[in-house]
Amino acid sequence: MNWNTVECPYCEHENDMSDGLTDLPSDNRFDTECEICEKEFEVEVEFNPSYLGSKIEYQNCDLCIKSVRDIKEKGRIFPFPKHTSTKKLCDGCWRKLMRNQYELEKVKS
């Protein structure tokens, strides 16, 4: 049995369920029709958790030198403050510089 097929309870045909996960109801159940015998049956989708471990990488903010795991890096986040030579910012410094930038742009307009 393939992971994306379900056996018809009437004729035992393996029905393709590739599109079955789109717009899945909250109870993970939906009705479908067999591709061969055309009888309708209920499908219940079960999700098995999968786990993947990875190292937590901390980086230092170029302004305050605080070590954080979610660094805002120039070229990887948009928008990034225009008037700074720094390339890596913690969330607090990024917010402060963006707020300053928006205030300067507001004054100019």
PDB file of N, CA and C in Angstrom:
ATOM      1  N   MET A   1       0.851  -1.187   0.000  1.00  0.00           N
ATOM      2  CA  MET A   1       0.000   0.000   0.000  1.00  0.00           C
ATOM      3  C   MET A   1       0.893   1.247   0.000  1.00  0.00           C
ATOM      4  N   ASN A   2       0.594   2.166  -0.860  1.00  0.00           N
ATOM      5  CA  ASN A   2       1.314   3.419  -0.968  1.00  0.00           C
ATOM      6  C   ASN A   2       0.762   4.405   0.062  1.00  0.00           C
ATOM      7  N   TRP A   3       1.565   5.369   0.492  1.00  0.00           N
ATOM      8  CA  TRP A   3       1.131   6.315   1.520  1.00  0.00           C
ATOM      9  C   TRP A   3       0.027   7.246   1.036  1.00  0.00           C
ATOM     10  N   ASN A   4      -0.092   7.451  -0.275  1.00  0.00           N
ATOM     11  CA  ASN A   4      -1.112   8.372  -0.774  1.00  0.00           C
ATOM     12  C   ASN A   4      -2.240   7.649  -1.511  1.00  0.00           C
ATOM     13  N   THR A   5      -2.468   6.401  -1.134  1.00  0.00           N
ATOM     14  CA  THR A   5      -3.603   5.665  -1.691  1.00  0.00           C
ATOM     15  C   THR A   5      -4.455   5.127  -0.543  1.00  0.00           C
ATOM     16  N   VAL A   6      -5.703   4.828  -0.861  1.00  0.00           N
ATOM     17  CA  VAL A   6      -6.594   4.214   0.120  1.00  0.00           C
ATOM     18  C   VAL A   6      -7.368   3.118  -0.595  1.00  0.00           C
ATOM     19  N   GLU A   7      -7.505   2.006   0.107  1.00  0.00           N
ATOM     20  CA  GLU A   7      -8.197   0.858  -0.465  1.00  0.00           C
ATOM     21  C   GLU A   7      -9.704   1.040  -0.355  1.00  0.00           C
ATOM     22  N   CYS A   8     -10.398   0.809  -1.458  1.00  0.00           N
ATOM     23  CA  CYS A   8     -11.858   0.869  -1.457  1.00  0.00           C
ATOM     24  C   CYS A   8     -12.380  -0.276  -0.592  1.00  0.00           C
ATOM     25  N   PRO A   9     -13.271   0.007   0.355  1.00  0.00           N
ATOM     26  CA  PRO A   9     -13.800  -1.055   1.211  1.00  0.00           C
ATOM     27  C   PRO A   9     -14.746  -2.008   0.471  1.00  0.00           C
ATOM     28  N   TYR A  10     -15.142  -1.661  -0.746  1.00  0.00           N
ATOM     29  CA  TYR A  10     -16.054  -2.507  -1.516  1.00  0.00           C
ATOM     30  C   TYR A  10     -15.314  -3.409  -2.508  1.00  0.00           C
ATOM     31  N   CYS A  11     -14.423  -2.832  -3.311  1.00  0.00           N
ATOM     32  CA  CYS A  11     -13.757  -3.626  -4.352  1.00  0.00           C
ATOM     33  C   CYS A  11     -12.252  -3.791  -4.134  1.00  0.00           C
ATOM     34  N   GLU A  12     -11.711  -3.171  -3.097  1.00  0.00           N
ATOM     35  CA  GLU A  12     -10.301  -3.247  -2.710  1.00  0.00           C
ATOM     36  C   GLU A  12      -9.345  -2.582  -3.695  1.00  0.00           C
ATOM     37  N   HIS A  13      -9.851  -1.749  -4.578  1.00  0.00           N
ATOM     38  CA  HIS A  13      -8.989  -0.995  -5.491  1.00  0.00           C
ATOM     39  C   HIS A  13      -8.239   0.080  -4.710  1.00  0.00           C
ATOM     40  N   GLU A  14      -6.953   0.266  -5.042  1.00  0.00           N
ATOM     41  CA  GLU A  14      -6.137   1.314  -4.413  1.00  0.00           C
ATOM     42  C   GLU A  14      -6.411   2.648  -5.119  1.00  0.00           C
ATOM     43  N   ASN A  15      -7.149   3.520  -4.450  1.00  0.00           N
ATOM     44  CA  ASN A  15      -7.514   4.817  -5.010  1.00  0.00           C
ATOM     45  C   ASN A  15      -6.452   5.855  -4.664  1.00  0.00           C
ATOM     46  N   ASP A  16      -6.108   6.673  -5.648  1.00  0.00           N
ATOM     47  CA  ASP A  16      -5.124   7.738  -5.462  1.00  0.00           C
ATOM     48  C   ASP A  16      -5.728   8.861  -4.620  1.00  0.00           C
ATOM     49  N   MET A  17      -5.060   9.224  -3.540  1.00  0.00           N
ATOM     50  CA  MET A  17      -5.546  10.276  -2.652  1.00  0.00           C
ATOM     51  C   MET A  17      -4.620  11.489  -2.652  1.00  0.00           C
ATOM     52  N   SER A  18      -3.832  11.658  -3.708  1.00  0.00           N
ATOM     53  CA  SER A  18      -2.878  12.773  -3.784  1.00  0.00           C
ATOM     54  C   SER A  18      -3.552  14.123  -3.557  1.00  0.00           C
ATOM     55  N   ASP A  19      -4.750  14.285  -4.065  1.00  0.00           N
ATOM     56  CA  ASP A  19      -5.466  15.550  -3.914  1.00  0.00           C
ATOM     57  C   ASP A  19      -6.346  15.581  -2.664  1.00  0.00           C
ATOM     58  N   GLY A  20      -6.332  14.517  -1.879  1.00  0.00           N
ATOM     59  CA  GLY A  20      -7.214  14.414  -0.724  1.00  0.00           C
ATOM     60  C   GLY A  20      -6.877  15.339   0.435  1.00  0.00           C
ATOM     61  N   LEU A  21      -5.651  15.853   0.476  1.00  0.00           N
ATOM     62  CA  LEU A  21      -5.260  16.711   1.590  1.00  0.00           C
ATOM     63  C   LEU A  21      -5.556  18.179   1.349  1.00  0.00           C
ATOM     64  N   THR A  22      -5.990  18.526   0.144  1.00  0.00           N
ATOM     65  CA  THR A  22      -6.346  19.914  -0.115  1.00  0.00           C
ATOM     66  C   THR A  22      -7.727  20.177   0.465  1.00  0.00           C
ATOM     67  N   ASP A  23      -7.839  21.263   1.201  1.00  0.00           N
ATOM     68  CA  ASP A  23      -9.097  21.646   1.843  1.00  0.00           C
ATOM     69  C   ASP A  23      -9.652  20.534   2.729  1.00  0.00           C
ATOM     70  N   LEU A  24      -8.800  19.951   3.522  1.00  0.00           N
ATOM     71  CA  LEU A  24      -9.195  18.873   4.430  1.00  0.00           C
ATOM     72  C   LEU A  24     -10.071  19.437   5.547  1.00  0.00           C
ATOM     73  N   PRO A  25     -11.247  18.834   5.806  1.00  0.00           N
ATOM     74  CA  PRO A  25     -12.117  19.309   6.885  1.00  0.00           C
ATOM     75  C   PRO A  25     -11.428  19.185   8.251  1.00  0.00           C
ATOM     76  N   SER A  26     -11.936  19.894   9.216  1.00  0.00           N
ATOM     77  CA  SER A  26     -11.301  19.923  10.537  1.00  0.00           C
ATOM     78  C   SER A  26     -11.290  18.560  11.231  1.00  0.00           C
ATOM     79  N   ASP A  27     -12.229  17.679  10.892  1.00  0.00           N
ATOM     80  CA  ASP A  27     -12.245  16.357  11.528  1.00  0.00           C
ATOM     81  C   ASP A  27     -11.417  15.324  10.751  1.00  0.00           C
ATOM     82  N   ASN A  28     -10.726  15.777   9.680  1.00  0.00           N
ATOM     83  CA  ASN A  28      -9.869  14.915   8.859  1.00  0.00           C
ATOM     84  C   ASN A  28     -10.626  13.766   8.195  1.00  0.00           C
ATOM     85  N   ARG A  29     -11.901  13.960   7.931  1.00  0.00           N
ATOM     86  CA  ARG A  29     -12.723  12.950   7.261  1.00  0.00           C
ATOM     87  C   ARG A  29     -13.410  13.577   6.051  1.00  0.00           C
ATOM     88  N   PHE A  30     -13.482  12.799   4.974  1.00  0.00           N
ATOM     89  CA  PHE A  30     -14.212  13.258   3.795  1.00  0.00           C
ATOM     90  C   PHE A  30     -14.705  12.047   3.021  1.00  0.00           C
ATOM     91  N   ASP A  31     -15.715  12.269   2.202  1.00  0.00           N
ATOM     92  CA  ASP A  31     -16.266  11.217   1.355  1.00  0.00           C
ATOM     93  C   ASP A  31     -15.616  11.288  -0.016  1.00  0.00           C
ATOM     94  N   THR A  32     -15.394  10.127  -0.597  1.00  0.00           N
ATOM     95  CA  THR A  32     -14.839  10.045  -1.946  1.00  0.00           C
ATOM     96  C   THR A  32     -15.489   8.894  -2.688  1.00  0.00           C
ATOM     97  N   GLU A  33     -15.291   8.862  -3.970  1.00  0.00           N
ATOM     98  CA  GLU A  33     -15.877   7.810  -4.805  1.00  0.00           C
ATOM     99  C   GLU A  33     -14.749   6.963  -5.379  1.00  0.00           C
ATOM    100  N   CYS A  34     -14.938   5.663  -5.372  1.00  0.00           N
ATOM    101  CA  CYS A  34     -13.946   4.732  -5.907  1.00  0.00           C
ATOM    102  C   CYS A  34     -13.792   4.943  -7.412  1.00  0.00           C
ATOM    103  N   GLU A  35     -12.541   4.937  -7.864  1.00  0.00           N
ATOM    104  CA  GLU A  35     -12.249   5.124  -9.286  1.00  0.00           C
ATOM    105  C   GLU A  35     -12.760   3.969 -10.147  1.00  0.00           C
ATOM    106  N   ILE A  36     -12.916   2.770  -9.562  1.00  0.00           N
ATOM    107  CA  ILE A  36     -13.313   1.589 -10.324  1.00  0.00           C
ATOM    108  C   ILE A  36     -14.797   1.267 -10.156  1.00  0.00           C
ATOM    109  N   CYS A  37     -15.229   0.989  -8.913  1.00  0.00           N
ATOM    110  CA  CYS A  37     -16.622   0.567  -8.709  1.00  0.00           C
ATOM    111  C   CYS A  37     -17.582   1.742  -8.551  1.00  0.00           C
ATOM    112  N   GLU A  38     -17.047   2.965  -8.395  1.00  0.00           N
ATOM    113  CA  GLU A  38     -17.816   4.205  -8.292  1.00  0.00           C
ATOM    114  C   GLU A  38     -18.730   4.271  -7.073  1.00  0.00           C
ATOM    115  N   LYS A  39     -18.460   3.442  -6.065  1.00  0.00           N
ATOM    116  CA  LYS A  39     -19.221   3.524  -4.818  1.00  0.00           C
ATOM    117  C   LYS A  39     -18.542   4.555  -3.915  1.00  0.00           C
ATOM    118  N   GLU A  40     -19.378   5.246  -3.155  1.00  0.00           N
ATOM    119  CA  GLU A  40     -18.866   6.272  -2.260  1.00  0.00           C
ATOM    120  C   GLU A  40     -18.486   5.650  -0.922  1.00  0.00           C
ATOM    121  N   PHE A  41     -17.379   6.124  -0.358  1.00  0.00           N
ATOM    122  CA  PHE A  41     -16.947   5.667   0.968  1.00  0.00           C
ATOM    123  C   PHE A  41     -16.247   6.812   1.690  1.00  0.00           C
ATOM    124  N   GLU A  42     -16.120   6.643   2.990  1.00  0.00           N
ATOM    125  CA  GLU A  42     -15.520   7.675   3.832  1.00  0.00           C
ATOM    126  C   GLU A  42     -14.029   7.414   3.993  1.00  0.00           C
ATOM    127  N   VAL A  43     -13.237   8.480   3.955  1.00  0.00           N
ATOM    128  CA  VAL A  43     -11.797   8.412   4.158  1.00  0.00           C
ATOM    129  C   VAL A  43     -11.463   9.218   5.408  1.00  0.00           C
ATOM    130  N   GLU A  44     -10.678   8.628   6.286  1.00  0.00           N
ATOM    131  CA  GLU A  44     -10.187   9.332   7.469  1.00  0.00           C
ATOM    132  C   GLU A  44      -8.673   9.446   7.337  1.00  0.00           C
ATOM    133  N   VAL A  45      -8.169  10.667   7.452  1.00  0.00           N
ATOM    134  CA  VAL A  45      -6.740  10.919   7.299  1.00  0.00           C
ATOM    135  C   VAL A  45      -6.102  10.970   8.680  1.00  0.00           C
ATOM    136  N   GLU A  46      -5.055  10.175   8.869  1.00  0.00           N
ATOM    137  CA  GLU A  46      -4.295  10.189  10.115  1.00  0.00           C
ATOM    138  C   GLU A  46      -2.912  10.746   9.829  1.00  0.00           C
ATOM    139  N   PHE A  47      -2.440  11.586  10.713  1.00  0.00           N
ATOM    140  CA  PHE A  47      -1.113  12.163  10.567  1.00  0.00           C
ATOM    141  C   PHE A  47      -0.202  11.601  11.638  1.00  0.00           C
ATOM    142  N   ASN A  48       0.905  11.054  11.205  1.00  0.00           N
ATOM    143  CA  ASN A  48       1.909  10.559  12.135  1.00  0.00           C
ATOM    144  C   ASN A  48       2.993  11.618  12.273  1.00  0.00           C
ATOM    145  N   PRO A  49       3.330  11.976  13.487  1.00  0.00           N
ATOM    146  CA  PRO A  49       4.354  13.009  13.642  1.00  0.00           C
ATOM    147  C   PRO A  49       5.716  12.489  13.196  1.00  0.00           C
ATOM    148  N   SER A  50       6.493  13.384  12.649  1.00  0.00           N
ATOM    149  CA  SER A  50       7.886  13.071  12.347  1.00  0.00           C
ATOM    150  C   SER A  50       8.738  14.143  13.014  1.00  0.00           C
ATOM    151  N   TYR A  51       9.878  13.760  13.495  1.00  0.00           N
ATOM    152  CA  TYR A  51      10.731  14.663  14.251  1.00  0.00           C
ATOM    153  C   TYR A  51      12.080  14.781  13.573  1.00  0.00           C
ATOM    154  N   LEU A  52      12.628  15.971  13.596  1.00  0.00           N
ATOM    155  CA  LEU A  52      13.939  16.231  13.033  1.00  0.00           C
ATOM    156  C   LEU A  52      14.667  17.169  13.975  1.00  0.00           C
ATOM    157  N   GLY A  53      15.817  16.768  14.435  1.00  0.00           N
ATOM    158  CA  GLY A  53      16.594  17.599  15.352  1.00  0.00           C
ATOM    159  C   GLY A  53      17.676  18.352  14.601  1.00  0.00           C
ATOM    160  N   SER A  54      17.944  19.560  15.044  1.00  0.00           N
ATOM    161  CA  SER A  54      19.039  20.341  14.468  1.00  0.00           C
ATOM    162  C   SER A  54      19.612  21.250  15.543  1.00  0.00           C
ATOM    163  N   LYS A  55      20.854  21.634  15.343  1.00  0.00           N
ATOM    164  CA  LYS A  55      21.525  22.510  16.303  1.00  0.00           C
ATOM    165  C   LYS A  55      20.884  23.892  16.281  1.00  0.00           C
ATOM    166  N   ILE A  56      20.854  24.536  17.424  1.00  0.00           N
ATOM    167  CA  ILE A  56      20.400  25.920  17.506  1.00  0.00           C
ATOM    168  C   ILE A  56      21.627  26.786  17.259  1.00  0.00           C
ATOM    169  N   GLU A  57      21.523  27.655  16.273  1.00  0.00           N
ATOM    170  CA  GLU A  57      22.639  28.526  15.940  1.00  0.00           C
ATOM    171  C   GLU A  57      22.347  29.936  16.430  1.00  0.00           C
ATOM    172  N   TYR A  58      23.216  30.427  17.288  1.00  0.00           N
ATOM    173  CA  TYR A  58      23.110  31.785  17.806  1.00  0.00           C
ATOM    174  C   TYR A  58      24.091  32.675  17.054  1.00  0.00           C
ATOM    175  N   GLN A  59      23.667  33.906  16.771  1.00  0.00           N
ATOM    176  CA  GLN A  59      24.536  34.883  16.125  1.00  0.00           C
ATOM    177  C   GLN A  59      24.466  36.188  16.893  1.00  0.00           C
ATOM    178  N   ASN A  60      25.513  36.982  16.794  1.00  0.00           N
ATOM    179  CA  ASN A  60      25.575  38.252  17.506  1.00  0.00           C
ATOM    180  C   ASN A  60      25.041  39.384  16.643  1.00  0.00           C
ATOM    181  N   CYS A  61      24.261  40.248  17.264  1.00  0.00           N
ATOM    182  CA  CYS A  61      23.765  41.460  16.624  1.00  0.00           C
ATOM    183  C   CYS A  61      24.961  42.391  16.416  1.00  0.00           C
ATOM    184  N   ASP A  62      25.052  43.002  15.234  1.00  0.00           N
ATOM    185  CA  ASP A  62      26.161  43.910  14.936  1.00  0.00           C
ATOM    186  C   ASP A  62      26.091  45.201  15.753  1.00  0.00           C
ATOM    187  N   LEU A  63      24.926  45.560  16.274  1.00  0.00           N
ATOM    188  CA  LEU A  63      24.802  46.806  17.035  1.00  0.00           C
ATOM    189  C   LEU A  63      24.968  46.604  18.541  1.00  0.00           C
ATOM    190  N   CYS A  64      24.151  45.734  19.112  1.00  0.00           N
ATOM    191  CA  CYS A  64      24.157  45.583  20.567  1.00  0.00           C
ATOM    192  C   CYS A  64      24.957  44.371  21.033  1.00  0.00           C
ATOM    193  N   ILE A  65      25.456  43.572  20.107  1.00  0.00           N
ATOM    194  CA  ILE A  65      26.285  42.378  20.361  1.00  0.00           C
ATOM    195  C   ILE A  65      25.527  41.277  21.104  1.00  0.00           C
ATOM    196  N   LYS A  66      24.212  41.431  21.258  1.00  0.00           N
ATOM    197  CA  LYS A  66      23.417  40.392  21.915  1.00  0.00           C
ATOM    198  C   LYS A  66      23.413  39.133  21.049  1.00  0.00           C
ATOM    199  N   SER A  67      23.521  37.980  21.672  1.00  0.00           N
ATOM    200  CA  SER A  67      23.504  36.697  20.971  1.00  0.00           C
ATOM    201  C   SER A  67      22.058  36.197  20.897  1.00  0.00           C
ATOM    202  N   VAL A  68      21.551  36.029  19.650  1.00  0.00           N
ATOM    203  CA  VAL A  68      20.168  35.611  19.438  1.00  0.00           C
ATOM    204  C   VAL A  68      20.118  34.501  18.400  1.00  0.00           C
ATOM    205  N   ARG A  69      19.042  33.745  18.400  1.00  0.00           N
ATOM    206  CA  ARG A  69      18.908  32.652  17.434  1.00  0.00           C
ATOM    207  C   ARG A  69      18.180  33.077  16.168  1.00  0.00           C
ATOM    208  N   ASP A  70      17.387  34.114  16.221  1.00  0.00           N
ATOM    209  CA  ASP A  70      16.647  34.580  15.045  1.00  0.00           C
ATOM    210  C   ASP A  70      17.183  35.942  14.608  1.00  0.00           C
ATOM    211  N   ILE A  71      18.332  35.939  13.967  1.00  0.00           N
ATOM    212  CA  ILE A  71      18.966  37.187  13.543  1.00  0.00           C
ATOM    213  C   ILE A  71      18.316  37.683  12.252  1.00  0.00           C
ATOM    214  N   LYS A  72      18.179  38.979  12.123  1.00  0.00           N
ATOM    215  CA  LYS A  72      17.678  39.605  10.895  1.00  0.00           C
ATOM    216  C   LYS A  72      18.915  39.975  10.072  1.00  0.00           C
ATOM    217  N   GLU A  73      19.068  39.337   8.911  1.00  0.00           N
ATOM    218  CA  GLU A  73      20.276  39.526   8.113  1.00  0.00           C
ATOM    219  C   GLU A  73      19.963  40.235   6.807  1.00  0.00           C
ATOM    220  N   LYS A  74      20.784  41.236   6.472  1.00  0.00           N
ATOM    221  CA  LYS A  74      20.609  41.991   5.231  1.00  0.00           C
ATOM    222  C   LYS A  74      20.667  41.033   4.046  1.00  0.00           C
ATOM    223  N   GLY A  75      19.715  41.154   3.142  1.00  0.00           N
ATOM    224  CA  GLY A  75      19.629  40.281   1.983  1.00  0.00           C
ATOM    225  C   GLY A  75      18.756  39.054   2.216  1.00  0.00           C
ATOM    226  N   ARG A  76      18.425  38.779   3.486  1.00  0.00           N
ATOM    227  CA  ARG A  76      17.576  37.629   3.794  1.00  0.00           C
ATOM    228  C   ARG A  76      16.232  38.052   4.362  1.00  0.00           C
ATOM    229  N   ILE A  77      16.099  39.342   4.703  1.00  0.00           N
ATOM    230  CA  ILE A  77      14.837  39.854   5.242  1.00  0.00           C
ATOM    231  C   ILE A  77      14.519  41.172   4.552  1.00  0.00           C
ATOM    232  N   PHE A  78      13.249  41.379   4.299  1.00  0.00           N
ATOM    233  CA  PHE A  78      12.799  42.622   3.694  1.00  0.00           C
ATOM    234  C   PHE A  78      11.628  43.142   4.492  1.00  0.00           C
ATOM    235  N   PRO A  79      11.588  44.397   4.830  1.00  0.00           N
ATOM    236  CA  PRO A  79      12.593  45.417   4.553  1.00  0.00           C
ATOM    237  C   PRO A  79      13.753  45.338   5.546  1.00  0.00           C
ATOM    238  N   PHE A  80      14.862  45.919   5.148  1.00  0.00           N
ATOM    239  CA  PHE A  80      16.026  46.033   6.026  1.00  0.00           C
ATOM    240  C   PHE A  80      16.372  47.510   6.087  1.00  0.00           C
ATOM    241  N   PRO A  81      16.732  48.023   7.259  1.00  0.00           N
ATOM    242  CA  PRO A  81      17.025  49.458   7.389  1.00  0.00           C
ATOM    243  C   PRO A  81      18.054  49.926   6.353  1.00  0.00           C
ATOM    244  N   LYS A  82      17.737  51.023   5.681  1.00  0.00           N
ATOM    245  CA  LYS A  82      18.593  51.534   4.607  1.00  0.00           C
ATOM    246  C   LYS A  82      19.842  52.235   5.128  1.00  0.00           C
ATOM    247  N   HIS A  83      19.720  52.983   6.194  1.00  0.00           N
ATOM    248  CA  HIS A  83      20.786  53.859   6.646  1.00  0.00           C
ATOM    249  C   HIS A  83      21.625  53.212   7.738  1.00  0.00           C
ATOM    250  N   THR A  84      22.153  52.039   7.449  1.00  0.00           N
ATOM    251  CA  THR A  84      23.033  51.358   8.402  1.00  0.00           C
ATOM    252  C   THR A  84      24.030  50.506   7.631  1.00  0.00           C
ATOM    253  N   SER A  85      25.221  50.401   8.152  1.00  0.00           N
ATOM    254  CA  SER A  85      26.242  49.562   7.515  1.00  0.00           C
ATOM    255  C   SER A  85      26.245  48.155   8.115  1.00  0.00           C
ATOM    256  N   THR A  86      25.429  47.962   9.143  1.00  0.00           N
ATOM    257  CA  THR A  86      25.365  46.646   9.778  1.00  0.00           C
ATOM    258  C   THR A  86      24.666  45.654   8.874  1.00  0.00           C
ATOM    259  N   LYS A  87      25.011  44.392   9.028  1.00  0.00           N
ATOM    260  CA  LYS A  87      24.419  43.350   8.198  1.00  0.00           C
ATOM    261  C   LYS A  87      23.543  42.389   9.005  1.00  0.00           C
ATOM    262  N   LYS A  88      23.769  42.297  10.321  1.00  0.00           N
ATOM    263  CA  LYS A  88      23.010  41.380  11.171  1.00  0.00           C
ATOM    264  C   LYS A  88      22.464  42.147  12.371  1.00  0.00           C
ATOM    265  N   LEU A  89      21.139  42.026  12.572  1.00  0.00           N
ATOM    266  CA  LEU A  89      20.477  42.750  13.647  1.00  0.00           C
ATOM    267  C   LEU A  89      19.575  41.819  14.447  1.00  0.00           C
ATOM    268  N   CYS A  90      19.539  42.024  15.765  1.00  0.00           N
ATOM    269  CA  CYS A  90      18.554  41.333  16.587  1.00  0.00           C
ATOM    270  C   CYS A  90      17.206  41.996  16.319  1.00  0.00           C
ATOM    271  N   ASP A  91      16.138  41.395  16.763  1.00  0.00           N
ATOM    272  CA  ASP A  91      14.801  41.923  16.509  1.00  0.00           C
ATOM    273  C   ASP A  91      14.630  43.323  17.085  1.00  0.00           C
ATOM    274  N   GLY A  92      15.128  43.548  18.288  1.00  0.00           N
ATOM    275  CA  GLY A  92      14.978  44.853  18.930  1.00  0.00           C
ATOM    276  C   GLY A  92      15.677  45.965  18.161  1.00  0.00           C
ATOM    277  N   CYS A  93      16.920  45.734  17.745  1.00  0.00           N
ATOM    278  CA  CYS A  93      17.660  46.742  16.976  1.00  0.00           C
ATOM    279  C   CYS A  93      17.039  46.943  15.599  1.00  0.00           C
ATOM    280  N   TRP A  94      16.587  45.860  14.960  1.00  0.00           N
ATOM    281  CA  TRP A  94      15.937  45.968  13.658  1.00  0.00           C
ATOM    282  C   TRP A  94      14.687  46.842  13.761  1.00  0.00           C
ATOM    283  N   ARG A  95      13.868  46.583  14.781  1.00  0.00           N
ATOM    284  CA  ARG A  95      12.645  47.382  14.975  1.00  0.00           C
ATOM    285  C   ARG A  95      12.961  48.856  15.204  1.00  0.00           C
ATOM    286  N   LYS A  96      13.972  49.114  16.030  1.00  0.00           N
ATOM    287  CA  LYS A  96      14.350  50.494  16.348  1.00  0.00           C
ATOM    288  C   LYS A  96      14.815  51.220  15.090  1.00  0.00           C
ATOM    289  N   LEU A  97      15.669  50.581  14.284  1.00  0.00           N
ATOM    290  CA  LEU A  97      16.164  51.211  13.061  1.00  0.00           C
ATOM    291  C   LEU A  97      15.055  51.386  12.026  1.00  0.00           C
ATOM    292  N   MET A  98      14.163  50.414  11.920  1.00  0.00           N
ATOM    293  CA  MET A  98      13.048  50.540  10.978  1.00  0.00           C
ATOM    294  C   MET A  98      12.108  51.667  11.405  1.00  0.00           C
ATOM    295  N   ARG A  99      11.849  51.775  12.700  1.00  0.00           N
ATOM    296  CA  ARG A  99      10.993  52.852  13.210  1.00  0.00           C
ATOM    297  C   ARG A  99      11.631  54.210  12.885  1.00  0.00           C
ATOM    298  N   ASN A 100      12.954  54.330  13.117  1.00  0.00           N
ATOM    299  CA  ASN A 100      13.657  55.574  12.807  1.00  0.00           C
ATOM    300  C   ASN A 100      13.577  55.893  11.315  1.00  0.00           C
ATOM    301  N   GLN A 101      13.746  54.877  10.484  1.00  0.00           N
ATOM    302  CA  GLN A 101      13.680  55.068   9.034  1.00  0.00           C
ATOM    303  C   GLN A 101      12.300  55.561   8.620  1.00  0.00           C
ATOM    304  N   TYR A 102      11.239  54.940   9.146  1.00  0.00           N
ATOM    305  CA  TYR A 102       9.883  55.362   8.799  1.00  0.00           C
ATOM    306  C   TYR A 102       9.588  56.769   9.277  1.00  0.00           C
ATOM    307  N   GLU A 103      10.107  57.115  10.442  1.00  0.00           N
ATOM    308  CA  GLU A 103       9.895  58.480  10.942  1.00  0.00           C
ATOM    309  C   GLU A 103      10.604  59.504  10.065  1.00  0.00           C
ATOM    310  N   LEU A 104      11.844  59.191   9.612  1.00  0.00           N
ATOM    311  CA  LEU A 104      12.565  60.101   8.715  1.00  0.00           C
ATOM    312  C   LEU A 104      11.829  60.250   7.384  1.00  0.00           C
ATOM    313  N   GLU A 105      11.326  59.162   6.848  1.00  0.00           N
ATOM    314  CA  GLU A 105      10.597  59.211   5.583  1.00  0.00           C
ATOM    315  C   GLU A 105       9.294  59.996   5.732  1.00  0.00           C
ATOM    316  N   LYS A 106       8.672  59.890   6.897  1.00  0.00           N
ATOM    317  CA  LYS A 106       7.423  60.600   7.161  1.00  0.00           C
ATOM    318  C   LYS A 106       7.682  62.114   7.230  1.00  0.00           C
ATOM    319  N   VAL A 107       8.806  62.497   7.859  1.00  0.00           N
ATOM    320  CA  VAL A 107       9.148  63.908   7.978  1.00  0.00           C
ATOM    321  C   VAL A 107       9.465  64.493   6.608  1.00  0.00           C
ATOM    322  N   LYS A 108      10.151  63.734   5.745  1.00  0.00           N
ATOM    323  CA  LYS A 108      10.521  64.206   4.417  1.00  0.00           C
ATOM    324  C   LYS A 108       9.329  64.400   3.501  1.00  0.00           C
ATOM    325  N   SER A 109       8.241  63.650   3.735  1.00  0.00           N
ATOM    326  CA  SER A 109       7.093  63.757   2.827  1.00  0.00           C
ATOM    327  C   SER A 109       6.071  64.751   3.263  1.00  0.00           C
TER     328      SER A 109
END
